[in-house]
Amino acid sequence: MRIVVLLSIIWKVVMGKGSAPRPIPDQKRYEENFDAIFRKDKPKDKPKSKAQLMREMRARRAKQGLKEMRIWVTEEECVKINSILNK
């Protein structure tokens, strides 16, 4: 009888679930690799705004030595400019 009681006590102590989490041998490494462990996707980069794309394009062209010109012209001047550019 004593053996049965003793075994049942040991069984409950050794095999009980309890509320404590399982021990983690390397807590710092676990925290660093948490996303990899649970396969969470990395947040994707947001698409660049049109303004940002234009700034980058202008910077690339400036590096290539190109100059940007914006002018207002009359209809006659536009025809002359187009005829010069199309030659």
Short mmCIF file of C-alpha atoms in Angstrom, two decimals:
data_model
loop_
_atom_site.label_atom_id
_atom_site.label_comp_id
_atom_site.label_asym_id
_atom_site.label_seq_id
_atom_site.Cartn_x
_atom_site.Cartn_y
_atom_site.Cartn_z
CA MET A 1 0.00 0.00 0.00
CA ARG A 2 2.79 2.38 0.88
CA ILE A 3 4.52 1.64 -2.42
CA VAL A 4 1.36 2.44 -4.40
CA VAL A 5 0.85 5.73 -2.56
CA LEU A 6 4.51 6.61 -2.91
CA LEU A 7 4.47 5.77 -6.63
CA SER A 8 1.31 7.82 -7.21
CA ILE A 9 2.89 10.82 -5.46
CA ILE A 10 6.10 10.48 -7.47
CA TRP A 11 4.07 10.03 -10.68
CA LYS A 12 2.13 13.25 -10.06
CA VAL A 13 5.28 15.24 -9.18
CA VAL A 14 7.39 13.94 -12.07
CA MET A 15 4.73 13.72 -14.77
CA GLY A 16 2.56 16.69 -13.86
CA LYS A 17 2.25 19.39 -16.58
CA GLY A 18 2.30 22.41 -14.35
CA SER A 19 2.04 25.99 -15.55
CA ALA A 20 5.73 26.80 -15.90
CA PRO A 21 7.10 27.02 -19.46
CA ARG A 22 9.71 24.57 -20.60
CA PRO A 23 13.26 25.74 -19.98
CA ILE A 24 15.00 27.34 -22.96
CA PRO A 25 18.75 26.66 -22.88
CA ASP A 26 19.77 29.80 -24.84
CA GLN A 27 17.12 32.46 -24.29
CA LYS A 28 18.99 35.19 -26.20
CA ARG A 29 19.44 33.03 -29.30
CA TYR A 30 15.78 31.97 -29.12
CA GLU A 31 14.64 35.60 -29.06
CA GLU A 32 16.92 36.50 -31.97
CA ASN A 33 15.58 33.62 -34.08
CA PHE A 34 11.94 33.85 -33.02
CA ASP A 35 10.67 34.79 -36.50
CA ALA A 36 12.68 32.03 -38.17
CA ILE A 37 11.38 29.50 -35.66
CA PHE A 38 7.75 30.39 -36.25
CA ARG A 39 8.22 31.16 -39.98
CA LYS A 40 6.93 34.68 -39.93
CA ASP A 41 7.57 36.56 -43.15
CA LYS A 42 9.75 39.61 -43.01
CA PRO A 43 7.84 42.83 -43.56
CA LYS A 44 8.07 43.81 -47.20
CA ASP A 45 9.41 47.18 -48.19
CA LYS A 46 6.75 49.66 -49.14
CA PRO A 47 6.76 50.67 -52.79
CA LYS A 48 8.49 53.95 -53.48
CA SER A 49 6.38 56.99 -54.12
CA LYS A 50 6.36 58.63 -57.53
CA ALA A 51 8.19 61.63 -56.09
CA GLN A 52 10.96 59.40 -54.71
CA LEU A 53 11.31 57.61 -58.05
CA MET A 54 11.57 60.95 -59.87
CA ARG A 55 14.24 62.22 -57.43
CA GLU A 56 16.31 59.07 -57.97
CA MET A 57 15.91 59.33 -61.77
CA ARG A 58 17.03 62.98 -61.76
CA ALA A 59 20.03 62.13 -59.58
CA ARG A 60 21.08 59.30 -61.95
CA ARG A 61 20.76 61.57 -64.98
CA ALA A 62 22.72 64.37 -63.26
CA LYS A 63 25.49 61.85 -62.52
CA GLN A 64 25.58 61.06 -66.24
CA GLY A 65 26.12 64.75 -66.98
CA LEU A 66 22.65 65.41 -68.36
CA LYS A 67 20.86 68.71 -67.74
CA GLU A 68 17.14 69.16 -67.27
CA MET A 69 15.45 72.08 -69.05
CA ARG A 70 11.88 73.24 -68.68
CA ILE A 71 10.70 76.16 -70.76
CA TRP A 72 7.46 77.72 -71.93
CA VAL A 73 7.34 78.53 -75.63
CA THR A 74 4.82 79.77 -78.17
CA GLU A 75 3.41 77.49 -80.83
CA GLU A 76 5.79 78.91 -83.46
CA GLU A 77 8.80 78.44 -81.19
CA CYS A 78 7.68 74.87 -80.48
CA VAL A 79 7.63 74.11 -84.21
CA LYS A 80 11.14 75.58 -84.62
CA ILE A 81 12.51 73.63 -81.64
CA ASN A 82 10.97 70.38 -82.88
CA SER A 83 12.41 70.92 -86.35
CA ILE A 84 15.88 71.46 -84.83
CA LEU A 85 15.59 68.41 -82.56
CA ASN A 86 14.30 66.14 -85.31
CA LYS A 87 17.23 66.84 -87.65
#
